[in-house]
C-alpha positions as a printed Julia matrix, in Angstrom:
146×3 Matrix{Float64}:
   0.0     0.0    0.0
   1.23    3.43  -0.85
   1.72    5.61   2.24
  -0.27    8.42   0.63
  -3.53    6.5    1.09
  -3.04    5.34   4.67
  -5.09    7.18   7.28
  -3.58    8.55  10.46
  -4.38    6.67  13.65
  -7.79    7.81  14.92
  -7.6     8.86  18.57
 -10.25   11.47  19.41
 -12.43   11.56  22.51
 -16.13   11.54  21.56
 -16.69   14.62  23.75
 -13.88   16.63  22.16
 -14.83   19.77  20.23
 -15.44   18.89  16.59
 -15.15   15.15  17.31
 -17.84   14.48  14.71
 -15.97   16.41  12.02
 -12.71   14.6   12.84
 -14.48   11.23  12.76
 -16.23   11.92   9.45
 -12.99   13.08   7.81
 -11.02   10.14   9.17
 -13.69    7.65   8.04
 -13.65    9.13   4.52
  -9.86    8.74   4.51
 -10.22    5.1    5.58
 -12.78    4.45   2.82
 -10.37    5.99   0.3
  -7.65    3.65   1.55
  -9.92    0.61   1.25
 -10.99    1.61  -2.26
  -7.42    1.63  -3.61
  -6.21   -1.54  -1.89
  -6.35   -4.41  -4.34
  -6.1    -7.38  -2.01
  -8.37  -10.4   -2.35
 -10.51  -10.99   0.73
  -9.36   -7.82   2.48
 -10.43   -7.97   6.13
 -11.67   -4.42   6.57
 -12.27   -4.86  10.3
  -8.62   -5.78  10.83
  -7.61   -2.77   8.75
  -9.87   -0.58  10.89
  -8.34   -1.92  14.1
  -4.83   -1.1   12.82
  -5.73    2.57  12.45
  -7.58    3.29  15.7
  -6.18    3.9   19.16
  -6.63    1.4   22.0
  -9.26    3.7   23.56
 -11.31    3.75  20.35
 -10.8     0.0   19.95
 -12.47   -0.55  23.33
 -15.65    1.0   21.87
 -15.89   -1.69  19.16
 -14.26   -4.63  20.93
 -17.44   -6.74  20.89
 -18.41   -5.99  17.27
 -18.16   -8.9   14.85
 -18.0    -7.04  11.53
 -16.57   -3.9   10.02
 -20.08   -2.56   9.36
 -21.14   -3.12  12.99
 -17.99   -1.38  14.21
 -18.54    1.6   11.91
 -22.21    1.82  12.89
 -21.18    1.88  16.56
 -18.55    4.57  16.01
 -21.0     6.65  13.96
 -23.46    6.43  16.86
 -20.8     7.52  19.34
 -19.19   10.33  17.36
 -22.08   11.76  15.34
 -24.55   13.26  17.77
 -27.81   14.87  16.68
 -27.44   18.62  16.4
 -29.44   20.93  18.64
 -31.34   22.92  16.02
 -32.36   25.7   18.41
 -28.79   26.26  19.59
 -27.49   26.06  16.01
 -29.94   28.74  14.88
 -28.97   30.91  17.85
 -25.3    30.62  16.88
 -26.15   31.57  13.29
 -28.36   34.5   14.32
 -25.78   35.94  16.71
 -22.68   35.39  14.57
 -20.9    38.67  13.91
 -18.07   39.51  11.57
 -14.76   39.47  13.42
 -12.32   42.36  13.28
 -10.16   41.93  10.18
 -12.3    39.09   8.79
 -13.02   39.41   5.08
 -16.6    39.45   3.79
 -15.93   36.15   1.99
 -14.61   34.5    5.17
 -17.59   35.8    7.16
 -20.04   34.46   4.55
 -18.26   31.1    4.59
 -18.55   30.97   8.38
 -22.3    31.71   8.14
 -22.72   28.96   5.54
 -20.92   26.47   7.77
 -23.02   27.45  10.81
 -26.23   27.16   8.77
 -25.58   23.46   8.04
 -26.65   22.49  11.57
 -29.86   24.55  11.46
 -31.99   21.9    9.72
 -33.63   24.34   7.32
 -36.47   22.9    5.27
 -39.57   24.02   3.41
 -42.24   25.04   5.93
 -45.59   26.75   5.98
 -45.89   30.4    6.9
 -47.27   29.41  10.31
 -44.34   27.05  10.99
 -41.91   29.77   9.92
 -43.63   32.22  12.25
 -43.41   29.8   15.2
 -39.72   29.1   14.51
 -38.99   32.84  14.27
 -40.7    33.38  17.64
 -38.73   30.5   19.17
 -35.44   31.8   17.74
 -36.13   35.34  18.99
 -37.06   33.96  22.4
 -33.76   32.07  22.63
 -31.75   35.05  21.37
 -33.38   37.37  23.9
 -32.85   35.19  26.97
 -30.68   36.62  29.7
 -29.39   33.22  30.86
 -26.74   31.64  28.64
 -27.18   28.25  30.33
 -30.73   27.91  28.96
 -29.51   28.42  25.37
 -26.91   25.68  25.45
 -27.7    22.12  24.3
């Protein structure tokens, strides 16, 4: 195997900031590695185990197959997003000093991905706007957090 396709060892705590993003990127890297390996009867679970830390291995120790292990890790690392908190972060995001307009727009686009926007009726939109304004106007920060 060419070193260019090998993933780094995955060793991220599930509670770490951006753990989901690190997991998703690492998993895509692993899938790229598997796709270029031309070995008959490649044991993908063994390959997975070679590229995870002992702490991550403990999370999948009892899983029989690669797919079961990946499903378990997806469940651990990819948590449902708190839509209300995500919309609050988007609504209160301000351009930073020295930040370009393009960089600010990119940041807004990234933040909007967790907001779960979808086609809604006018009444649903109204209710969501009221909810978002309510959250934005709260004095207590602890109530806003997920």
